[in-house]
Coordinates of C-alpha atoms in Angstrom, one line a residue:
M1461 CA 138.6 195.1 217.2
M1462 CA 135.5 196.8 218.6
R1463 CA 132.0 195.6 217.7
R1464 CA 129.6 198.6 217.7
T1465 CA 127.1 197.0 220.1
R1466 CA 127.1 194.0 222.4
A1467 CA 124.1 192.7 220.6
A1468 CA 125.8 192.7 217.3
A1469 CA 128.9 190.9 218.8
A1470 CA 126.7 188.3 220.4
A1471 CA 124.6 187.6 217.3
S1472 CA 127.7 187.1 215.2
A1473 CA 128.6 184.1 217.2
A1474 CA 125.2 183.0 218.6
S1475 CA 124.7 180.2 216.2
V1476 CA 127.7 178.3 217.5
L1477 CA 128.3 177.9 221.1
L1478 CA 131.3 175.5 221.8
L1479 CA 132.9 174.5 225.1
L1480 CA 136.4 173.6 223.7
A1481 CA 139.0 172.1 225.9
G1482 CA 141.3 174.8 227.1
T1483 CA 144.9 174.4 228.5
P1484 CA 145.2 175.3 232.2
A1485 CA 147.5 178.2 232.8
H1486 CA 150.1 176.1 234.6
A1487 CA 150.4 173.8 231.6
L1488 CA 150.9 176.6 228.9
A1489 CA 154.1 176.1 226.9
P1490 CA 156.4 179.0 226.3
T1491 CA 156.5 180.9 223.1
G1492 CA 159.0 182.6 221.0
G1493 CA 161.4 181.9 218.1
T1494 CA 160.4 180.2 214.8
V1495 CA 156.9 178.9 214.8
T1496 CA 156.7 175.1 214.3
A1497 CA 153.1 174.5 215.1
P1498 CA 150.1 175.9 213.1
D1499 CA 147.7 178.4 214.8
P1500 CA 145.0 176.3 216.5
Y1501 CA 142.2 178.5 215.1
F1502 CA 143.7 179.1 211.6
P1503 CA 145.9 176.1 210.9
L1504 CA 146.3 177.0 207.2
S1505 CA 147.8 180.5 208.1
G1506 CA 151.5 180.9 208.4
N1507 CA 154.5 179.2 207.0
N1508 CA 157.7 177.8 208.4
G1509 CA 161.3 178.0 206.8
Y1510 CA 161.8 181.8 206.7
D1511 CA 161.4 185.1 208.4
V1512 CA 160.0 188.1 206.4
R1513 CA 161.9 191.3 207.2
H1514 CA 160.0 193.7 205.0
Y1515 CA 157.0 194.0 202.6
D1516 CA 157.1 196.5 199.6
L1517 CA 153.6 196.8 198.1
D1518 CA 153.1 198.6 194.8
L1519 CA 149.3 199.0 194.5
D1520 CA 147.6 200.5 191.3
F1521 CA 143.9 200.8 192.0
T1522 CA 141.2 202.3 190.0
P1523 CA 137.9 202.8 192.1
A1524 CA 135.5 203.0 189.1
T1525 CA 136.4 199.3 188.0
H1526 CA 137.8 198.1 191.3
L1527 CA 140.8 196.8 189.4
L1528 CA 144.1 196.2 191.3
D1529 CA 147.3 195.9 189.4
A1530 CA 149.8 195.1 191.9
R1531 CA 153.5 194.0 192.7
A1532 CA 154.4 192.7 196.1
T1533 CA 158.1 192.4 197.0
V1534 CA 158.8 190.2 200.1
R1535 CA 162.3 190.4 201.6
A1536 CA 163.1 187.5 203.9
I1537 CA 165.8 185.4 205.6
A1538 CA 165.9 181.5 205.1
D1539 CA 165.9 179.7 208.5
R1540 CA 166.8 176.6 206.6
S1541 CA 167.8 175.5 203.1
L1542 CA 164.7 176.0 200.9
S1543 CA 164.1 174.3 197.7
T1544 CA 160.5 175.3 197.9
F1545 CA 158.4 177.6 200.2
R1546 CA 154.9 178.8 200.6
L1547 CA 153.1 182.1 201.1
D1548 CA 149.7 182.9 202.1
Y1549 CA 147.7 184.2 199.2
S1550 CA 144.1 184.0 197.9
G1551 CA 144.1 187.3 195.7
P1552 CA 143.8 188.1 192.1
E1553 CA 145.3 186.2 189.2
I1554 CA 149.1 185.9 189.4
Q1555 CA 151.1 187.1 186.3
Q1556 CA 154.6 186.4 187.5
V1557 CA 156.8 185.3 190.3
L1558 CA 160.6 186.0 190.7
V1559 CA 162.9 184.8 193.4
D1560 CA 166.1 186.9 193.5
G1561 CA 165.3 188.2 190.1
R1562 CA 164.8 184.9 188.4
P1563 CA 161.7 183.5 187.2
A1564 CA 160.3 180.8 189.6
T1565 CA 157.8 177.9 189.2
Y1566 CA 154.7 178.4 191.3
R1567 CA 151.4 176.8 191.9
R1568 CA 148.2 177.8 193.8
N1569 CA 146.2 175.6 196.0
G1570 CA 143.4 177.2 198.0
Q1571 CA 144.8 180.1 200.2
K1572 CA 148.5 178.8 199.6
L1573 CA 151.0 180.0 196.9
T1574 CA 153.8 177.5 196.6
V1575 CA 157.0 178.8 195.1
V1576 CA 160.0 176.8 193.6
P1577 CA 163.1 178.9 192.9
V1578 CA 165.5 177.9 190.2
R1579 CA 168.1 177.4 192.8
P1580 CA 167.6 176.3 196.4
I1581 CA 167.9 179.2 199.0
R1582 CA 170.7 178.4 201.6
A1583 CA 170.1 178.5 205.3
G1584 CA 170.7 182.0 206.6
A1585 CA 170.5 183.7 203.2
A1586 CA 168.5 186.8 202.4
F1587 CA 166.2 186.3 199.5
T1588 CA 163.5 188.5 197.6
V1589 CA 160.2 187.2 196.1
L1590 CA 158.4 189.5 193.7
V1591 CA 154.8 188.6 192.8
R1592 CA 152.9 190.5 190.1
Y1593 CA 149.2 190.1 190.1
R1594 CA 146.1 191.7 188.6
G1595 CA 142.3 191.6 189.1
T1596 CA 139.7 192.5 191.6
P1597 CA 140.3 191.3 195.2
E1598 CA 137.3 189.7 197.1
R1599 CA 136.4 190.0 200.7
I1600 CA 136.0 187.1 202.9
S1601 CA 132.5 186.5 204.2
D1602 CA 132.6 184.2 207.3
P1603 CA 129.3 183.1 208.9
A1604 CA 130.8 183.5 212.5
L1605 CA 133.5 186.1 211.9
G1606 CA 131.7 188.5 209.3
D1607 CA 133.2 190.3 206.4
Y1608 CA 136.9 191.2 206.3
G1609 CA 139.9 191.4 203.9
W1610 CA 139.9 193.6 200.9
I1611 CA 136.5 195.4 200.9
N1612 CA 135.4 197.4 197.7
T1613 CA 133.4 200.5 198.6
P1614 CA 131.4 202.8 196.2
D1615 CA 134.3 205.3 196.0
G1616 CA 137.2 202.9 196.5
A1617 CA 138.3 200.2 198.9
V1618 CA 139.5 199.6 202.4
A1619 CA 141.5 196.6 203.8
L1620 CA 140.5 195.2 207.2
N1621 CA 142.3 191.9 207.7
E1622 CA 141.6 190.5 211.2
P1623 CA 142.0 187.7 211.5
D1624 CA 143.4 186.2 208.2
G1625 CA 142.2 188.6 205.5
A1626 CA 145.6 190.1 204.3
R1627 CA 145.9 187.1 201.9
T1628 CA 143.0 188.6 199.9
W1629 CA 145.2 191.4 198.6
Y1630 CA 148.9 190.5 198.8
P1631 CA 151.1 187.4 199.5
L1632 CA 152.6 187.1 202.9
N1633 CA 153.6 184.9 205.8
D1634 CA 150.4 185.3 207.8
D1635 CA 151.8 184.1 211.1
L1636 CA 151.2 186.5 214.0
R1637 CA 154.9 185.9 215.1
D1638 CA 156.5 186.8 211.8
K1639 CA 156.2 190.6 212.0
A1640 CA 157.9 192.9 209.4
T1641 CA 158.1 196.4 208.3
Y1642 CA 156.1 197.7 205.4
T1643 CA 156.2 200.2 202.4
F1644 CA 153.0 201.0 200.6
R1645 CA 153.2 202.8 197.2
I1646 CA 149.6 203.5 196.1
T1647 CA 148.6 204.8 192.7
T1648 CA 145.2 206.1 192.0
P1649 CA 143.4 208.5 189.6
T1650 CA 144.4 212.0 190.6
G1651 CA 141.9 213.5 193.0
V1652 CA 141.5 210.2 194.9
T1653 CA 143.0 209.8 198.4
A1654 CA 145.0 206.9 199.5
L1655 CA 146.1 206.2 203.1
A1656 CA 147.9 203.3 204.9
N1657 CA 149.7 202.5 208.1
G1658 CA 152.5 204.7 209.2
E1659 CA 153.6 208.0 207.7
P1660 CA 153.7 209.6 204.4
D1661 CA 157.2 209.3 202.7
G1662 CA 157.7 212.5 200.4
P1663 CA 155.1 214.4 198.5
P1664 CA 152.5 212.8 196.1
Q1665 CA 153.8 212.2 192.6
D1666 CA 151.5 213.2 189.6
R1667 CA 151.9 211.6 186.2
D1668 CA 149.5 211.3 183.3
G1669 CA 146.4 211.8 185.5
R1670 CA 147.4 209.4 188.2
T1671 CA 148.9 210.1 191.6
T1672 CA 151.2 208.0 193.6
V1673 CA 151.7 208.2 197.4
T1674 CA 154.0 206.4 199.6
W1675 CA 153.6 205.4 203.3
Q1676 CA 156.0 203.8 205.6
M1677 CA 155.4 201.6 208.5
R1678 CA 158.8 201.4 210.1
K1679 CA 157.9 199.5 213.2
P1680 CA 157.2 195.6 213.0
M1681 CA 153.6 194.8 212.1
A1682 CA 151.7 191.6 212.0
G1683 CA 149.9 191.1 208.6
Y1684 CA 146.4 191.4 210.1
L1685 CA 147.1 195.0 211.1
S1686 CA 148.2 196.2 207.7
M1687 CA 145.6 198.6 206.1
V1688 CA 145.0 200.7 203.1
A1689 CA 142.0 203.0 202.6
I1690 CA 141.3 204.4 199.1
G1691 CA 138.5 206.8 198.2
D1692 CA 137.1 210.3 198.8
F1693 CA 138.4 211.5 202.1
K1694 CA 139.1 214.6 204.0
V1695 CA 142.3 214.5 205.8
T1696 CA 143.4 216.4 209.0
R1697 CA 146.9 216.5 210.2
T1698 CA 148.4 218.1 213.3
T1699 CA 151.2 217.3 215.8
D1700 CA 149.8 216.5 219.3
G1701 CA 152.2 215.7 222.2
G1702 CA 155.0 215.5 219.7
I1703 CA 153.4 212.8 217.7
P1704 CA 151.9 213.4 214.2
N1705 CA 148.1 212.8 214.3
I1706 CA 146.6 212.0 210.8
T1707 CA 142.9 211.3 210.7
A1708 CA 140.5 211.1 207.6
Y1709 CA 136.8 210.8 207.0
D1710 CA 134.4 210.1 204.1
P1711 CA 132.4 213.4 203.8
T1712 CA 129.3 211.5 202.6
G1713 CA 129.1 210.1 206.2
G1714 CA 129.8 213.1 208.5
D1715 CA 133.0 214.6 209.7
D1716 CA 135.9 213.8 212.3
A1717 CA 135.1 216.5 214.7
L1718 CA 135.2 213.8 217.5
L1719 CA 137.8 211.5 215.9
H1720 CA 140.7 213.9 215.6
P1721 CA 140.8 215.5 219.1
T1722 CA 139.7 212.3 221.0
T1723 CA 142.5 210.4 219.4
A1724 CA 145.0 212.9 220.7
E1725 CA 143.4 213.0 224.1
A1726 CA 143.2 209.1 224.3
V1727 CA 146.8 208.6 223.4
A1728 CA 148.1 211.4 225.9
W1729 CA 146.1 209.7 228.7
E1730 CA 147.2 206.1 227.7
R1731 CA 150.9 207.3 227.6
Q1732 CA 150.6 208.2 231.2
R1733 CA 149.0 204.9 232.0
F1734 CA 150.9 202.4 229.8
G1735 CA 154.3 204.0 228.9
A1736 CA 155.6 205.4 225.7
Y1737 CA 153.4 205.4 222.5
P1738 CA 154.8 202.5 220.4
F1739 CA 154.6 204.1 216.9
D1740 CA 155.7 207.2 215.0
S1741 CA 152.2 208.5 214.3
M1742 CA 148.6 208.1 215.4
G1743 CA 145.2 208.9 213.8
G1744 CA 142.1 207.1 212.4
I1745 CA 140.0 206.7 209.3
I1746 CA 136.1 206.9 209.1
D1747 CA 134.8 205.2 206.0
Q1748 CA 131.5 203.8 204.8
V1749 CA 132.5 200.1 205.0
G1750 CA 129.3 198.4 206.0
V1751 CA 131.0 195.8 208.3
G1752 CA 129.7 196.9 211.7
Y1753 CA 133.0 197.1 213.4
A1754 CA 136.1 199.3 214.1
L1755 CA 139.5 197.7 213.8
E1756 CA 142.9 198.6 215.4
T1757 CA 145.0 198.7 212.2
Q1758 CA 148.5 199.8 213.3
S1759 CA 148.9 203.5 214.0
R1760 CA 145.6 204.4 212.4
P1761 CA 142.4 202.4 213.1
V1762 CA 139.5 202.3 210.8
Y1763 CA 136.0 203.0 211.9
D1764 CA 132.9 201.9 210.0
G1765 CA 130.4 204.9 209.5
G1766 CA 131.6 206.8 212.5
T1767 CA 132.8 206.4 216.1
D1768 CA 132.4 207.6 219.7
E1769 CA 134.7 208.3 222.5
L1770 CA 135.0 204.9 224.1
T1771 CA 135.5 203.3 220.8
V1772 CA 138.4 205.6 220.0
V1773 CA 139.9 204.9 223.6
H1774 CA 139.6 201.2 222.8
E1775 CA 141.1 201.1 219.4
M1776 CA 144.0 203.4 220.5
A1777 CA 144.6 201.2 223.6
H1778 CA 145.3 198.4 221.0
Q1779 CA 148.3 200.2 219.7
W1780 CA 150.0 199.0 223.0
Y1781 CA 147.9 195.8 223.6
G1782 CA 147.4 193.8 220.3
D1783 CA 149.5 195.9 217.9
S1784 CA 152.9 196.4 219.6
V1785 CA 152.4 193.4 221.9
T1786 CA 150.6 190.8 219.8
P1787 CA 149.4 187.3 220.9
G1788 CA 151.4 184.4 219.6
T1789 CA 148.2 182.7 218.4
W1790 CA 144.5 183.6 218.1
R1791 CA 143.6 181.4 221.0
D1792 CA 145.0 184.2 223.2
I1793 CA 142.8 187.0 221.6
W1794 CA 141.6 188.0 225.2
L1795 CA 145.0 189.6 225.6
N1796 CA 143.9 192.0 222.8
E1797 CA 140.3 192.6 223.6
G1798 CA 140.4 192.2 227.4
F1799 CA 143.1 194.9 227.8
A1800 CA 141.4 197.4 225.4
T1801 CA 138.0 196.9 227.0
Y1802 CA 139.7 197.4 230.6
T1803 CA 141.1 200.6 229.2
E1804 CA 137.5 201.8 228.5
W1805 CA 136.7 201.2 232.1
L1806 CA 139.7 202.9 233.5
W1807 CA 138.9 206.0 231.2
Q1808 CA 135.3 206.0 232.4
E1809 CA 136.7 205.9 236.1
D1810 CA 139.0 208.7 235.4
H1811 CA 136.5 211.0 233.6
G1812 CA 133.6 211.1 235.8
G1813 CA 131.9 207.7 235.1
P1814 CA 131.6 204.4 237.1
T1815 CA 134.5 202.9 238.9
V1816 CA 136.2 199.9 237.3
Q1817 CA 134.9 197.8 240.3
Q1818 CA 131.4 199.0 239.8
V1819 CA 131.5 197.8 236.2
F1820 CA 133.0 194.6 237.2
D1821 CA 130.2 194.1 239.8
T1822 CA 127.5 194.7 237.3
Y1823 CA 128.6 191.9 235.1
Y1824 CA 129.6 189.6 237.9
A1825 CA 126.1 189.7 239.1
A1826 CA 125.0 187.4 236.3
P1827 CA 123.7 184.1 237.7
A1828 CA 126.0 181.2 237.4
D1829 CA 123.6 179.5 234.9
D1830 CA 123.7 182.5 232.5
P1831 CA 125.3 182.0 229.0
F1832 CA 127.4 184.8 230.0
W1833 CA 129.9 182.2 231.7
H1834 CA 129.5 179.4 229.1
L1835 CA 132.6 180.0 227.0
K1836 CA 136.3 179.9 228.1
T1837 CA 137.8 183.4 227.9
G1838 CA 141.4 182.0 227.3
D1839 CA 140.1 179.6 224.7
P1840 CA 136.8 180.6 223.2
G1841 CA 137.1 178.7 219.9
R1842 CA 137.6 180.0 216.4
D1843 CA 133.9 180.9 215.8
N1844 CA 133.6 182.7 219.1
M1845 CA 136.8 184.7 219.1
F1846 CA 135.0 187.9 218.9
D1847 CA 132.3 186.9 221.4
Y1848 CA 131.8 190.2 223.4
D1849 CA 130.8 188.4 226.7
A1850 CA 133.6 185.9 226.8
V1851 CA 136.4 187.6 225.2
Y1852 CA 135.9 191.4 225.7
L1853 CA 134.0 191.7 229.0
R1854 CA 135.2 188.7 230.8
G1855 CA 138.6 189.5 229.6
A1856 CA 138.5 192.8 231.3
M1857 CA 137.1 191.2 234.3
T1858 CA 139.9 188.8 234.4
L1859 CA 142.3 191.7 234.7
Q1860 CA 140.2 193.4 237.4
A1861 CA 140.2 190.1 239.4
L1862 CA 144.1 190.1 238.9
R1863 CA 144.1 193.7 240.2
T1864 CA 142.1 192.9 243.2
T1865 CA 144.5 190.0 243.9
I1866 CA 147.9 191.7 243.5
G1867 CA 146.9 195.3 244.5
D1868 CA 147.0 198.5 242.5
H1869 CA 150.8 199.1 242.7
D1870 CA 151.8 195.8 241.2
F1871 CA 149.0 195.8 238.8
F1872 CA 149.8 199.1 237.2
Q1873 CA 153.3 198.1 237.1
L1874 CA 152.3 194.9 235.2
L1875 CA 150.5 197.0 232.6
R1876 CA 153.6 199.0 231.8
E1877 CA 156.0 196.2 232.0
W1878 CA 153.9 194.1 229.8
A1879 CA 153.9 196.8 227.1
R1880 CA 157.6 197.5 227.5
T1881 CA 158.9 193.9 227.9
H1882 CA 157.1 192.5 224.8
R1883 CA 157.3 195.8 222.6
Y1884 CA 157.0 194.9 218.9
G1885 CA 156.9 191.2 219.7
T1886 CA 154.4 188.6 220.6
A1887 CA 153.5 187.1 223.9
D1888 CA 150.9 184.7 225.4
T1889 CA 148.9 184.2 228.5
R1890 CA 151.9 182.0 230.1
D1891 CA 154.0 185.1 229.6
L1892 CA 151.4 187.2 231.3
L1893 CA 151.2 184.9 234.1
D1894 CA 154.9 184.6 234.6
L1895 CA 155.3 188.4 234.7
A1896 CA 152.4 188.9 237.0
E1897 CA 153.8 186.3 239.6
K1898 CA 157.4 187.8 239.2
I1899 CA 156.0 191.4 240.0
S1900 CA 153.5 190.3 242.8
H1901 CA 155.6 187.5 244.3
R1902 CA 152.2 185.5 244.3
R1903 CA 151.2 182.2 242.8
L1904 CA 148.5 183.2 240.4
G1905 CA 147.9 179.9 238.3
P1906 CA 144.6 179.1 240.1
L1907 CA 143.2 182.5 239.5
F1908 CA 144.2 182.3 235.7
D1909 CA 142.6 178.8 235.5
A1910 CA 139.4 179.9 237.1
W1911 CA 139.0 183.2 235.0
L1912 CA 140.4 182.0 231.6
Y1913 CA 140.0 178.2 231.4
T1914 CA 136.8 177.2 233.1
A1915 CA 133.4 177.5 231.5
A1916 CA 131.8 178.5 234.7
K1917 CA 131.4 181.4 237.0
P1918 CA 134.6 181.9 239.0
P1919 CA 134.7 182.8 242.7
L1920 CA 135.4 186.4 243.7
P1921 CA 139.1 187.2 244.0
H1922 CA 140.5 188.0 247.2

């Protein structure tokens, strides 16, 4: 995610400044496998007992009424015997739930949908859940995090889910570690454009004044990165560097004269820095959403109202850092935003701007009693997870401190190895520390503790 201005990011969290107890780098537990503990920032999100493999979303949407008539099919594998299981869902009224084709009992409680199949699902078995629902999805408006989820626009809708907004428009296991592939089948009145993650699958199908388009995301994706955009769009399609580039813009707000070529340029440059591009297409969408941020939705970020060069560089960097390699919990959001912000600094350095060290020095000049240092980058707290100073800037500064300590050769090897080793998976700060120590043959725990888990100005690295 990229807040449009530093002031806007700071304002979103200015009312709550918490100094939460962080975990020292040397004490971080390893991650991986089935999640047993809830996310520390969003304990209601995610469910144990199964692993989702694929979501098939049939969405029939009418912009004039903002009515969504939908069918979500969830294909999963049971980790253990399941007489009941839960999904994350706070969307429109449910009309039917089937498990393996049989009607199931269900109940809703807050953002949870509990399903009781006719027969228990045995451990290791594949099973399918079909949920039919109909109504008008509503966005989430959070005092600290802003507006997200399903957002209706004058000519359609756009879904921006970070951090837990996917539940507003389809049932899912909203756990960062349970990634899955997706099929989006979107039906709208003919003449309305519908886009999603991934690539189009076949030509549009017209029938009785309505058009259905299908998009496929064939690489694993966390729920918060799923996206649909429906409305009046002008679409541009090219192939750049062997990768399909699909961009779109709302013509009431301008054009994509910058978005389309800059996306191609940013990805070409980032491929040289970080290794192979992780997805089968790239692109972006400019819509008039009114949320004040851009979001790195997988393969095709969404930009509110317009964009600029550095924002495109930032969001496309997330395709490696955040989308392909995703933090195991939201406590480690600095792994997303610090890496993407650092990429901006590298881009400037390579394109006639200030060096990364000059940018670092500018921010490091803030005095020790400045609020700039008052949050922990590695554990800023839920309400401050998008704090621009603590997470974005100091996250990038942490990487520069690491680069200064281990040297350019090992640092740029680390960037590539991080993207390669954890491709399509999840990883946490402990994993980054272990990899950095393996590559550099240095003990780096004290540096990570000082820069990530101390609410104070750290000493300059040596």
